[in-house]
Short mmCIF file of C-alpha atoms and ligand atoms in Angstrom, two decimals:
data_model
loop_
_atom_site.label_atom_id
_atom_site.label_comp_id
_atom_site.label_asym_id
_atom_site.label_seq_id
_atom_site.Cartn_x
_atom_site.Cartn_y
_atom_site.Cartn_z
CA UNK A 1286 -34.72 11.40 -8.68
CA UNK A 1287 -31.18 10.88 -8.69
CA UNK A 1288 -28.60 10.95 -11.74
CA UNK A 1289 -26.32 8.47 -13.20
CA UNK A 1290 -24.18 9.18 -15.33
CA UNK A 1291 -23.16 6.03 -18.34
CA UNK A 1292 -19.87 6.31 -20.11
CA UNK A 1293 -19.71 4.44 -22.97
CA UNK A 1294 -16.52 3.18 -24.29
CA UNK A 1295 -13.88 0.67 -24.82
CA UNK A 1296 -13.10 -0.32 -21.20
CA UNK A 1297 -9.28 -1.64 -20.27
CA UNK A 1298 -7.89 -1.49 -16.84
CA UNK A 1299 -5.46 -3.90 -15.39
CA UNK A 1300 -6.65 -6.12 -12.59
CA UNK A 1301 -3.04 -7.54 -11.69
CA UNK A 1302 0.61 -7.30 -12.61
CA UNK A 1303 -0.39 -10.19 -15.33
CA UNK A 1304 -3.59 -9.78 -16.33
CA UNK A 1305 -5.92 -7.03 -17.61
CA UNK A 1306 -9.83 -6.83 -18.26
CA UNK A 1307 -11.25 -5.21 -22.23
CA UNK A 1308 -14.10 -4.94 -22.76
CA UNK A 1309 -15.76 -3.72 -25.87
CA UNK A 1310 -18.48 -2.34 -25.52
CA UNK A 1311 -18.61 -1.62 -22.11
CA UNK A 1312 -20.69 0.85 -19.94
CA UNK A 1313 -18.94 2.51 -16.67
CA UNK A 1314 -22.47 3.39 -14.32
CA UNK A 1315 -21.53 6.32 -12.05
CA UNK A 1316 -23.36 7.57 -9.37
CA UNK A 1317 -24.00 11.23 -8.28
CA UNK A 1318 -21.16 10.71 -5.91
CA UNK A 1319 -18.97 9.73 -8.28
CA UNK A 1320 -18.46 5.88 -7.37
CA UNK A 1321 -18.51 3.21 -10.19
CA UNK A 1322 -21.87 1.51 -9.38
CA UNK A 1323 -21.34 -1.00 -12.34
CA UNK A 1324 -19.41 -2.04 -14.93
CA UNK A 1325 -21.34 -3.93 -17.54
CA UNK A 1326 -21.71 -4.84 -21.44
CA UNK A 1327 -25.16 -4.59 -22.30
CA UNK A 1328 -27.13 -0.98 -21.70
CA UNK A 1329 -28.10 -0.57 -18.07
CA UNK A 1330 -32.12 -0.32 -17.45
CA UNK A 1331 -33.05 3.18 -16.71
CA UNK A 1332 -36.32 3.53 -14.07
CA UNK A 1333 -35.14 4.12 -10.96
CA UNK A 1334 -32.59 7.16 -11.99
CA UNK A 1335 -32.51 10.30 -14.72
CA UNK A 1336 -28.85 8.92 -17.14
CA UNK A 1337 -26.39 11.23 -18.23
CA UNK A 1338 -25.11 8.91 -21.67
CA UNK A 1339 -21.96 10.10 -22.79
CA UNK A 1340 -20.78 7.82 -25.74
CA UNK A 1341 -17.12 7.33 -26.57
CA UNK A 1342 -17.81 4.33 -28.63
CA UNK A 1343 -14.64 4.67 -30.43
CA UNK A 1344 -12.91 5.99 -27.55
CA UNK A 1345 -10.93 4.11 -24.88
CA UNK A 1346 -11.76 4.52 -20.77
CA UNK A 1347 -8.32 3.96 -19.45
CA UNK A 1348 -8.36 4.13 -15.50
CA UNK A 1349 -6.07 7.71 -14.26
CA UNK A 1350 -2.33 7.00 -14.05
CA UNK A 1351 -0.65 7.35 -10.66
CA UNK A 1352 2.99 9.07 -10.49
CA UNK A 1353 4.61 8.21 -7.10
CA UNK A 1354 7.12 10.46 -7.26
CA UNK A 1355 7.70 13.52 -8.84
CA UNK A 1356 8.84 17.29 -7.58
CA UNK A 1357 6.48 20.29 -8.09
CA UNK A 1358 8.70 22.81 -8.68
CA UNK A 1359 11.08 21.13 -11.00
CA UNK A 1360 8.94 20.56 -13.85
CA UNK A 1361 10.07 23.71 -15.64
CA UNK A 1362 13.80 22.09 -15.64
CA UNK A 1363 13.26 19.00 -16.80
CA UNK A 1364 16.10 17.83 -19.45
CA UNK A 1365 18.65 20.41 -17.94
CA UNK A 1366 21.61 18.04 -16.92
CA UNK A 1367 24.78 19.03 -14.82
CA UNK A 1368 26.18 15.67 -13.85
CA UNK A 1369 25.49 13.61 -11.95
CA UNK A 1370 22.83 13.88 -8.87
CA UNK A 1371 24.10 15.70 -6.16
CA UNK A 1372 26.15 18.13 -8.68
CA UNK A 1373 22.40 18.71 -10.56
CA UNK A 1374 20.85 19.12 -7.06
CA UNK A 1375 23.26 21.73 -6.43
CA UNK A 1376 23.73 23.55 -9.89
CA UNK A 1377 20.12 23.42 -10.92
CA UNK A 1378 17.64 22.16 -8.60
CA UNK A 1379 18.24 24.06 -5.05
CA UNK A 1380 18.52 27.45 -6.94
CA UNK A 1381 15.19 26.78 -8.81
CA UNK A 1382 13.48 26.02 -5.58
CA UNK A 1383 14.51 28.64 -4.11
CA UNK A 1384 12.33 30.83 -6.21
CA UNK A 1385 9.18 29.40 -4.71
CA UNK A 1386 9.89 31.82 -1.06
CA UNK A 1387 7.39 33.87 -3.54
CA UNK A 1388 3.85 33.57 -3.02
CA UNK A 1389 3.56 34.53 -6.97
CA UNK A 1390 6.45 32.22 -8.11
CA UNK A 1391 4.43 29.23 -6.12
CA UNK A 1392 1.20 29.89 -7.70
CA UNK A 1393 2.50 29.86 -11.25
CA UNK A 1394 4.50 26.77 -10.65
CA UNK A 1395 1.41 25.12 -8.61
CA UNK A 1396 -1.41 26.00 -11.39
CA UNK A 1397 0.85 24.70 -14.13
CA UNK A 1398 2.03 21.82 -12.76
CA UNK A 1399 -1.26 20.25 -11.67
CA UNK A 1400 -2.24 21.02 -15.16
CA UNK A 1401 0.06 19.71 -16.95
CA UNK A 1402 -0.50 16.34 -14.67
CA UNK A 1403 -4.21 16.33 -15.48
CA UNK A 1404 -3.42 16.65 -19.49
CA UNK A 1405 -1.64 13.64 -19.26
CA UNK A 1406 -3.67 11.57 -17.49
CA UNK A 1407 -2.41 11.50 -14.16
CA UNK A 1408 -5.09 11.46 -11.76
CA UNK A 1409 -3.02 10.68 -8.67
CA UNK A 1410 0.27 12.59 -7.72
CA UNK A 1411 2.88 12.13 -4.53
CA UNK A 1412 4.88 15.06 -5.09
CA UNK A 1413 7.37 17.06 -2.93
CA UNK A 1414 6.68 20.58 -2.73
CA UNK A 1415 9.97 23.22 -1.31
CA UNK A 1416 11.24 23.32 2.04
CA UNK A 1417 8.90 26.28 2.24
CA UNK A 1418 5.67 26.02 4.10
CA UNK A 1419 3.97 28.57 2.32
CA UNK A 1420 4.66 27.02 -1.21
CA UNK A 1421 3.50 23.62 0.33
CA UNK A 1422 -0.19 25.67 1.21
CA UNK A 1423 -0.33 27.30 -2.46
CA UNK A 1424 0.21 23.92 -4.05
CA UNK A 1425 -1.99 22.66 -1.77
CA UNK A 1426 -4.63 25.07 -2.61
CA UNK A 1427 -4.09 24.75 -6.53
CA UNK A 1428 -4.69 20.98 -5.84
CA UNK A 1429 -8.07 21.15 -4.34
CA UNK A 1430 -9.14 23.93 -7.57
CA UNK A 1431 -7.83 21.55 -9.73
CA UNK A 1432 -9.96 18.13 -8.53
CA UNK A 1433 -6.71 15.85 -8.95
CA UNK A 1434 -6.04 13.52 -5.95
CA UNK A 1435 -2.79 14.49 -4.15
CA UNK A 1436 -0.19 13.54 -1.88
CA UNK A 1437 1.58 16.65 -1.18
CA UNK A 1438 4.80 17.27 1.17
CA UNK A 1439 7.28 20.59 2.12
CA UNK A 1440 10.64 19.13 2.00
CA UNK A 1441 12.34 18.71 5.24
CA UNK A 1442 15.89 19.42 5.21
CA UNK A 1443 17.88 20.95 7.96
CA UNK A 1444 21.80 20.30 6.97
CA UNK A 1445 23.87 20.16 3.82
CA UNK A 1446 22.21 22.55 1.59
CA UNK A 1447 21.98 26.40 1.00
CA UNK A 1448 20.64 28.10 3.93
CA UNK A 1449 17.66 29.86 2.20
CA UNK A 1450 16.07 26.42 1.62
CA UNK A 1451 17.09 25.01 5.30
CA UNK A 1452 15.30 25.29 8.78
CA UNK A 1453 15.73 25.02 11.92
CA UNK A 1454 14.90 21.30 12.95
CA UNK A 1455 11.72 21.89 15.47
CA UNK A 1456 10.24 24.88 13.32
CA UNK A 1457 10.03 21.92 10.48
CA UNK A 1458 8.42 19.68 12.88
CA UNK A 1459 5.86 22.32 13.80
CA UNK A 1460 5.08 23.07 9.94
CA UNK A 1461 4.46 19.60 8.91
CA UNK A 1462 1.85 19.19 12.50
CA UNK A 1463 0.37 22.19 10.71
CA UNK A 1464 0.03 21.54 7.04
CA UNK A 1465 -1.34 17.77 8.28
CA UNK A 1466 -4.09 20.07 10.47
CA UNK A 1467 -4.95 22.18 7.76
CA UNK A 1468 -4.77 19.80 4.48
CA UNK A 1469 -4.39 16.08 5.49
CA UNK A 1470 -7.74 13.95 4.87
CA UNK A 1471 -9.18 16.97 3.24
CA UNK A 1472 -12.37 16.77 0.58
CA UNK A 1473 -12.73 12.61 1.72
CA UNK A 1474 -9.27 12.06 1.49
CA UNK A 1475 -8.18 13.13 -2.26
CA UNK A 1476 -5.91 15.51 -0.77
CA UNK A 1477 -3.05 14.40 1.80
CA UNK A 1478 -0.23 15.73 3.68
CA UNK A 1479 3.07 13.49 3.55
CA UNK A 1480 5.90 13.41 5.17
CA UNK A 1481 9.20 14.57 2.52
CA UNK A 1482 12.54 14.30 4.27
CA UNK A 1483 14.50 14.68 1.36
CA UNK A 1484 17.08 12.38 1.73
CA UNK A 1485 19.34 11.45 4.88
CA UNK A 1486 22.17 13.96 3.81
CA UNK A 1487 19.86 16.88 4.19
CA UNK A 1488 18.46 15.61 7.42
CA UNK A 1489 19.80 15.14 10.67
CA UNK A 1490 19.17 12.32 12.60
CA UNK A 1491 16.78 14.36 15.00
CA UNK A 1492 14.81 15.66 12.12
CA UNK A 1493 14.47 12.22 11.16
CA UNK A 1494 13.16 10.87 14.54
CA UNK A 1495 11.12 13.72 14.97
CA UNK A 1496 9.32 13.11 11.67
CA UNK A 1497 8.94 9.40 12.20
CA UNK A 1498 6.80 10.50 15.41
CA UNK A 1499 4.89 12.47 13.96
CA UNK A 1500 4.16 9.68 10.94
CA UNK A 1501 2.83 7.28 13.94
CA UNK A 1502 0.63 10.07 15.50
CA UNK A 1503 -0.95 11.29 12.94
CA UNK A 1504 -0.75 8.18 10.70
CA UNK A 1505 0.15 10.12 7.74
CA UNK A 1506 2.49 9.04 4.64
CA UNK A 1507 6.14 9.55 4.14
CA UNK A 1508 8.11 10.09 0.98
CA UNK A 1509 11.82 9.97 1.16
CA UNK A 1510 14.81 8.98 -1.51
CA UNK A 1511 17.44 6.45 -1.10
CA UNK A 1512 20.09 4.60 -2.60
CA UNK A 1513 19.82 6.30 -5.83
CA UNK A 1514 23.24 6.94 -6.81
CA UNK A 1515 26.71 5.72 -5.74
CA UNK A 1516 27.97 9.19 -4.40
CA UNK A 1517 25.04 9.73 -2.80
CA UNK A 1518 25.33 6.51 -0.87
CA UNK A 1519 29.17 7.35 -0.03
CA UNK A 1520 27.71 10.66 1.54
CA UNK A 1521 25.06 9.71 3.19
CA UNK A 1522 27.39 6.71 5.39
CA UNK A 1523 29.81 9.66 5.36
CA UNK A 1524 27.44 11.47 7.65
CA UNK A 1525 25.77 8.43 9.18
CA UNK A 1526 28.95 6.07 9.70
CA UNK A 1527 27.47 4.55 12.85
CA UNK A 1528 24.40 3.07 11.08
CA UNK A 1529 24.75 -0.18 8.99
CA UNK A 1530 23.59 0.97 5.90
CA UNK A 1531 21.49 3.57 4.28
CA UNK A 1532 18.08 1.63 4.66
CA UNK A 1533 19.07 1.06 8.24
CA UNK A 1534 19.33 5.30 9.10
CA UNK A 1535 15.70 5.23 8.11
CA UNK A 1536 14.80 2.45 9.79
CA UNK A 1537 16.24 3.09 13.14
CA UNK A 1538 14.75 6.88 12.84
CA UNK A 1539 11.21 5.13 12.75
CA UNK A 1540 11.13 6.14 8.84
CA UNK A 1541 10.02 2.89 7.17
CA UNK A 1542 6.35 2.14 7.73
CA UNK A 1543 3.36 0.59 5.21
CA UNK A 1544 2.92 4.25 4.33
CA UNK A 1545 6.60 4.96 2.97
CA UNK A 1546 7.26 5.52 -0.24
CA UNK A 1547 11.44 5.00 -0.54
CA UNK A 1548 12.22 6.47 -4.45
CA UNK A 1549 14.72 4.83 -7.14
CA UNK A 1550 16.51 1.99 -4.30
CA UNK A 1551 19.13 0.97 -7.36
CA UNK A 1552 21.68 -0.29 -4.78
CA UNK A 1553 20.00 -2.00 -1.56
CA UNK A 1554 22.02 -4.89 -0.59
CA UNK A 1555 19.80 -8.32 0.51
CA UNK A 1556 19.76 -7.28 4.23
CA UNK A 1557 18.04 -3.45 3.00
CA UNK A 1558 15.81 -5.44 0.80
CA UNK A 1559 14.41 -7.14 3.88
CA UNK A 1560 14.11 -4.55 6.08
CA UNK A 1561 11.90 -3.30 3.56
CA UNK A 1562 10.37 -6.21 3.34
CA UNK A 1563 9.59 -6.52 7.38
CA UNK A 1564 8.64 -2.89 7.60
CA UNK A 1565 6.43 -2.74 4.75
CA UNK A 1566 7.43 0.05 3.03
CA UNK A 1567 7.23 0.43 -0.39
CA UNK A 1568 9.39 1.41 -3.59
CA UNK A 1569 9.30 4.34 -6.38
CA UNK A 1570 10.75 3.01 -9.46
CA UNK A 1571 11.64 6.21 -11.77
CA UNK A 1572 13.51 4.86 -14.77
CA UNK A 1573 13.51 7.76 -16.56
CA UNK A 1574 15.80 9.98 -14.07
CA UNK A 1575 18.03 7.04 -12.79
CA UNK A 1576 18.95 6.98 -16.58
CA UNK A 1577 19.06 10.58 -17.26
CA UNK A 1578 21.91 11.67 -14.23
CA UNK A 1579 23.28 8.15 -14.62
CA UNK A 1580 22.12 6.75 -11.43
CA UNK A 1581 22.02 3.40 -12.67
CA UNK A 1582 19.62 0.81 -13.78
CA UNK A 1583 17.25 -0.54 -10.22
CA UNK A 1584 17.08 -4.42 -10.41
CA UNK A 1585 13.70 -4.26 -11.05
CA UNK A 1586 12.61 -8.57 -10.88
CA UNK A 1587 15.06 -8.83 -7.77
CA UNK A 1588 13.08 -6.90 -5.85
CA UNK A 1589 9.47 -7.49 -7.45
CA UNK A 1590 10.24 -11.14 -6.31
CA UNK A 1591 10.77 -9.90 -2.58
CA UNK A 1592 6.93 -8.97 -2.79
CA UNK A 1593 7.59 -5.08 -1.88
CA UNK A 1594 5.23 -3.16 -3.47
CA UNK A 1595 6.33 -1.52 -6.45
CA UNK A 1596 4.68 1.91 -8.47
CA UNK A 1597 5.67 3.80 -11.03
CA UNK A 1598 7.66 7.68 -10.57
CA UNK A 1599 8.25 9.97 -13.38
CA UNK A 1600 10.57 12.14 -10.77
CA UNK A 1601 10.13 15.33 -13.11
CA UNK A 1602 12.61 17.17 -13.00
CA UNK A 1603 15.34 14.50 -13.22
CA UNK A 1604 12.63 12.69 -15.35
CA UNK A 1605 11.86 14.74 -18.48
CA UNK A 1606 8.20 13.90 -18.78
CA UNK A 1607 5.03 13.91 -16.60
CA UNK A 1608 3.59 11.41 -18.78
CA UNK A 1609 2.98 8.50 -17.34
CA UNK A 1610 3.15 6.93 -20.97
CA UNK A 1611 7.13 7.96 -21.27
CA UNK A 1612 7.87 6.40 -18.23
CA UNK A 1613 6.17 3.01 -19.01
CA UNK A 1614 8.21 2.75 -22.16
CA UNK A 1615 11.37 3.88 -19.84
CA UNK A 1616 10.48 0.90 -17.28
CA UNK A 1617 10.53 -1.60 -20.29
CA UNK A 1618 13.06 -0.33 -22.20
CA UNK A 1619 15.57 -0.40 -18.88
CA UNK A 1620 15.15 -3.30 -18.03
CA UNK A 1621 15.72 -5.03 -21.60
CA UNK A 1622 18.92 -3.00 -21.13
CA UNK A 1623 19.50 -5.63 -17.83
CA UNK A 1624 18.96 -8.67 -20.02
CA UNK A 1625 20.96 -7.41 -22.92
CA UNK A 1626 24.55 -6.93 -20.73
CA UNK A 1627 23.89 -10.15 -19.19
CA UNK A 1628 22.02 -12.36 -21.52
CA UNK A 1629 23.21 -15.66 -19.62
CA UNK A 1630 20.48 -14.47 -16.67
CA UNK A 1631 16.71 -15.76 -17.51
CA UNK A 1632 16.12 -12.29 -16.74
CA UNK A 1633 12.95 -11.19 -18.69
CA UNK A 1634 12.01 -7.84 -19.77
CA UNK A 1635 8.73 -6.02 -17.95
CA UNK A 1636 6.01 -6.12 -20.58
CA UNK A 1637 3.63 -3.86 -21.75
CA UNK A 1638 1.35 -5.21 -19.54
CA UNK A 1639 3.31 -4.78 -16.38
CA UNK A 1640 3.87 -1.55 -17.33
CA UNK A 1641 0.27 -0.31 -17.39
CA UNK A 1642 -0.24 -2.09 -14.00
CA UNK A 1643 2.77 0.11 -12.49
CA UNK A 1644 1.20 2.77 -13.51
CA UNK A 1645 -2.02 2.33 -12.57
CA UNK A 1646 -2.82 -0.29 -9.82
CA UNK A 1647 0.45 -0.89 -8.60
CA UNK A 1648 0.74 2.61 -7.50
CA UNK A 1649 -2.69 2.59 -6.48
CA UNK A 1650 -0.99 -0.32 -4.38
CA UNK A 1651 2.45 1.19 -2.97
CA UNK A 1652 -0.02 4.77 -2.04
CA UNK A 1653 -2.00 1.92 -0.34
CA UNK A 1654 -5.07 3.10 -1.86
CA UNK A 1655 -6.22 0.31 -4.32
CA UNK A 1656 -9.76 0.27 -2.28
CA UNK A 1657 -10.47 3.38 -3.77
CA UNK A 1658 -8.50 4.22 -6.94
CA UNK A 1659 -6.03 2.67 -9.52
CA UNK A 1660 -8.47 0.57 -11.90
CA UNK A 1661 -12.19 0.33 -12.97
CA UNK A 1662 -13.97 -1.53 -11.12
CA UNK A 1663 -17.33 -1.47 -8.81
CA UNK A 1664 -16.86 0.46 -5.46
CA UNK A 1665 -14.24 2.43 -6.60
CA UNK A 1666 -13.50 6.28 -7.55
CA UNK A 1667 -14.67 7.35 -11.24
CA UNK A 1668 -10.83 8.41 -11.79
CA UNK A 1669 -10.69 7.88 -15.92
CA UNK A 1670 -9.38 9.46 -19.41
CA UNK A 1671 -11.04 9.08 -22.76
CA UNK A 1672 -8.37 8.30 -25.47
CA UNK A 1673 -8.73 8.97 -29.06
CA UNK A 1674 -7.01 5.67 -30.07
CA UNK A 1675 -8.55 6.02 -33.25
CA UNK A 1676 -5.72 8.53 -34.47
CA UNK A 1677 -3.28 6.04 -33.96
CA UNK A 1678 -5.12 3.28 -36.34
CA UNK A 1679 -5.10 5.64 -38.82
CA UNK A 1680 -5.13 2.77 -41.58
CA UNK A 1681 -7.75 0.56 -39.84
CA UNK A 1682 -5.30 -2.42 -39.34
CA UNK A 1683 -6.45 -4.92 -36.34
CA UNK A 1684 -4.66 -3.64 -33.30
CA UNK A 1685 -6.58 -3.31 -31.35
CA UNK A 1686 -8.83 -6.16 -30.74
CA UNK A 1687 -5.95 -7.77 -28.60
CA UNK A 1688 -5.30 -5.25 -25.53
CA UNK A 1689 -1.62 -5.98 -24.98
CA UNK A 1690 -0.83 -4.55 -28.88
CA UNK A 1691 -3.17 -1.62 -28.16
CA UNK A 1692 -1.23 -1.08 -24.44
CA UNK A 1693 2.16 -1.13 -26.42
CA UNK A 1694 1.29 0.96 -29.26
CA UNK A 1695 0.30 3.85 -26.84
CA UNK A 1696 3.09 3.40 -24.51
CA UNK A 1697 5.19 3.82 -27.99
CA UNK A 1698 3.09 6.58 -29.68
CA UNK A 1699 3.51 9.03 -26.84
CA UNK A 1700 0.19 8.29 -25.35
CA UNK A 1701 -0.37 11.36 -23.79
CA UNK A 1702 -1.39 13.13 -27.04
CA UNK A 1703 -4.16 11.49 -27.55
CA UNK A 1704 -5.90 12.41 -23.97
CA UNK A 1705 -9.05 13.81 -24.80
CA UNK A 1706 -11.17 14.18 -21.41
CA UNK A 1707 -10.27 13.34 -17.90
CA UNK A 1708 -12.34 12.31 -14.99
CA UNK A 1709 -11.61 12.52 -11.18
CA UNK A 1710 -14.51 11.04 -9.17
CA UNK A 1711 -17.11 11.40 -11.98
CA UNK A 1712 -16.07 14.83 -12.80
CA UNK A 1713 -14.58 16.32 -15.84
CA UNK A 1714 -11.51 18.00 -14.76
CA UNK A 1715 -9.68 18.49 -17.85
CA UNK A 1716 -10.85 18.84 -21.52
CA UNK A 1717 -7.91 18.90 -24.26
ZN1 ZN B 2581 13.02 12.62 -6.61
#
């Protein structure tokens, strides 16, 4: 006879940008597999299955977070700031990578990190790796111990930064074709290779090309920055002066697909927005770094109204927290900060609501894998936390019946703490 497993709990998961679903009591029916068979209110029937119940009465089932866009091995130094972008990518960022050419360096970094993702509720991750192969294996590796789904990527430079993170252009080409043999699809998809150019100065335009063909052969994901900064855009048409614009050097390279993430995009002009548009790629917001090296605010309702798919990217290290909760308060916060210096626009703030769809089925949305992850619902992957919201009522006031005071509170109470037990496809892979 097979077994189910119930969870019982308070149920919330956002089912668009506007709306979400709470229930109270609800019961989450999960088969051996771990698919959500069900969702209901009242007890499910046992007969034709053996039940697991776990009861969490008290407790809230919030689908896993998704972070778009962070960096492995810069999670150690978060909050150390030099400047602004490419002075921190110099000073701090490509010396610390550089320390994963150890095997023993990389699995530190790769067991911790993962971790620390897990403990905060992250069940989904798109995160560069180094520019060595190796590293990119390890992580890889750590990922598959550590049951979190994973978009992982070595990142692909071959110009314009110190030569012990640099390669030569075709040996890059052959790594990637390797790593997407080897990890890409692996354990029913939860773990995938993608594509990490890092950004157009560190890539010639052959690397470029040559990734973009090997995107449409294998049909694999890529993950690239742009227009983050000002002096990062001056550099980048610096190098590229022939090409329109920024968008337009990953465009013509064959860079923008329905599988391309493009990070932070703070200054695309209406022409880049559109290419985006046509190409389908989709967009990375990470509030928390564009505001920590002063990169700027991105115009967040300008280009949710262009219908590009937006998610949510903590971008640790340049973001100073892997928790998912941090950056929804971030996303909020900046963009009151765009209504309050021009308060003659009808510009209106994300709410808390929007927040918690960014960061859970919008992402599930720009990864393109909303059949499968991203909220509660039948048919889809058992990817959950149990919160201990009751710590945060401490005084029994009435919070929480309405679920847009209990999404705000936790976005504002650090969240994260409160993590008790996370589930990735049924399975407990983290226990506080
Ligand atoms: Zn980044």
């Amino acid at each position: 006879m097979k077994t189910k497993k119930i969870i019982k709990g308070k149920l919330l998961t956002a089912i668009s940008p506007n709306r979400v679903l709470y229930l109270d009591p609800s019961y989450l029916v999960i088969s051996e597999d771990g698919v959500i068979e069900d969702v209901c209110k009242e007890i499910p029937k046992s007969g034709e299955y053996d039940q697991e119940f776990y009861d969490y009465s008290e407790k809230l089932i919030c689908p896993g977070f998704i972070d778009i866009h962070n960096h492995l091995p810069q999670f150690t130094l978060s909050g150390l700031y030099r400047g602004n972008l490419l002075e921190w990518l110099s000073e701090i960022v490509f010396p610390a990578e550089g320390r994963l050419s150890s095997p023993e360096v990389a699995e530190r970094f790769a067991e911790q990190f993962f971790l620390e993702l897990l403990s905060k509720g992250t069940t989904t991750t798109s995160s560069y790796v180094t520019s060595h192969k190796e590293a990119t294996d390890i992580a890889f590796r750590y990922a598959e111990r550590s049951g979190i789904r994973a978009f992982l990527g070595n990142v692909l430079m071959d110009q314009n930064a110190p030569d012990y993170l640099i390669n030569d252009t075709q040996v890059l080409l052959r790594d990637s074709e390797g790593l997407i043999e080897k990890w890409d699809g692996y354990d029913n998809g939860r773990l995938r290779y993608v594509l990490t150019p890092r950004f157009a100065p560190t890539c010639s335009f052959d690397l470029l090309q040559g990734i973009g063909k090997i995107a449409q052969k294998h049909g694999v994901h890529i993950q690239t920055h742009l227009a983050e900064s000002k002096e990062e855009i001056a550099t980048a048409m610096d190098i590229f002066s022939d090409f329109e614009n920024y968008t337009d050097v990953y465009s013509q390279a064959g860079l923008l697909t329905e599988r391309t993430i493009a990070a932070h995009c703070i200054y695309l002009n209406d022409s880049e927005i559109e290419t985006l548009q046509k190409t389908g790629a989709k967009i990375s917001h990470c509030p928390s770094s564009n505001r920590f090296l002063q990169s700027g605010i991105m115009p967040y309702r300008k280009l949710e109204k262009s219908g590009i798919p937006i998610g949510l990217g903590t971008d640790v290290g340049a973001g100073y927290s892997l928790s998912m909760f941090s950056e929804m308060r971030e996303a909020i916060e900046s963009s009151k900060t765009i209504h309050f210096l021009d308060p003659s626009t009808d510009y209106k703030p994300i709410t808390s609501i929007e927040a918690f769809y960014l960061a859970t089925l919008g992402g599930a949305k720009a990864l393109s894998l909303d059949d499968e992850t991203g909220s509660l619902e039948k048919g889809k992957s058992a990817d959950f936390s149990i919160i201990d919201i009751a710590q945060l009522n401490v005084f029994n006031e009435d919070f929480f019946s309405n679920p847009e005071d209990l999404i705000s509170k936790l976005i504002y109470s650090s969240g994260e703490n409160y993590i008790e037990k996370v589930f990735i496809k049924g399975k407990l892979v983290y226990k506080k």
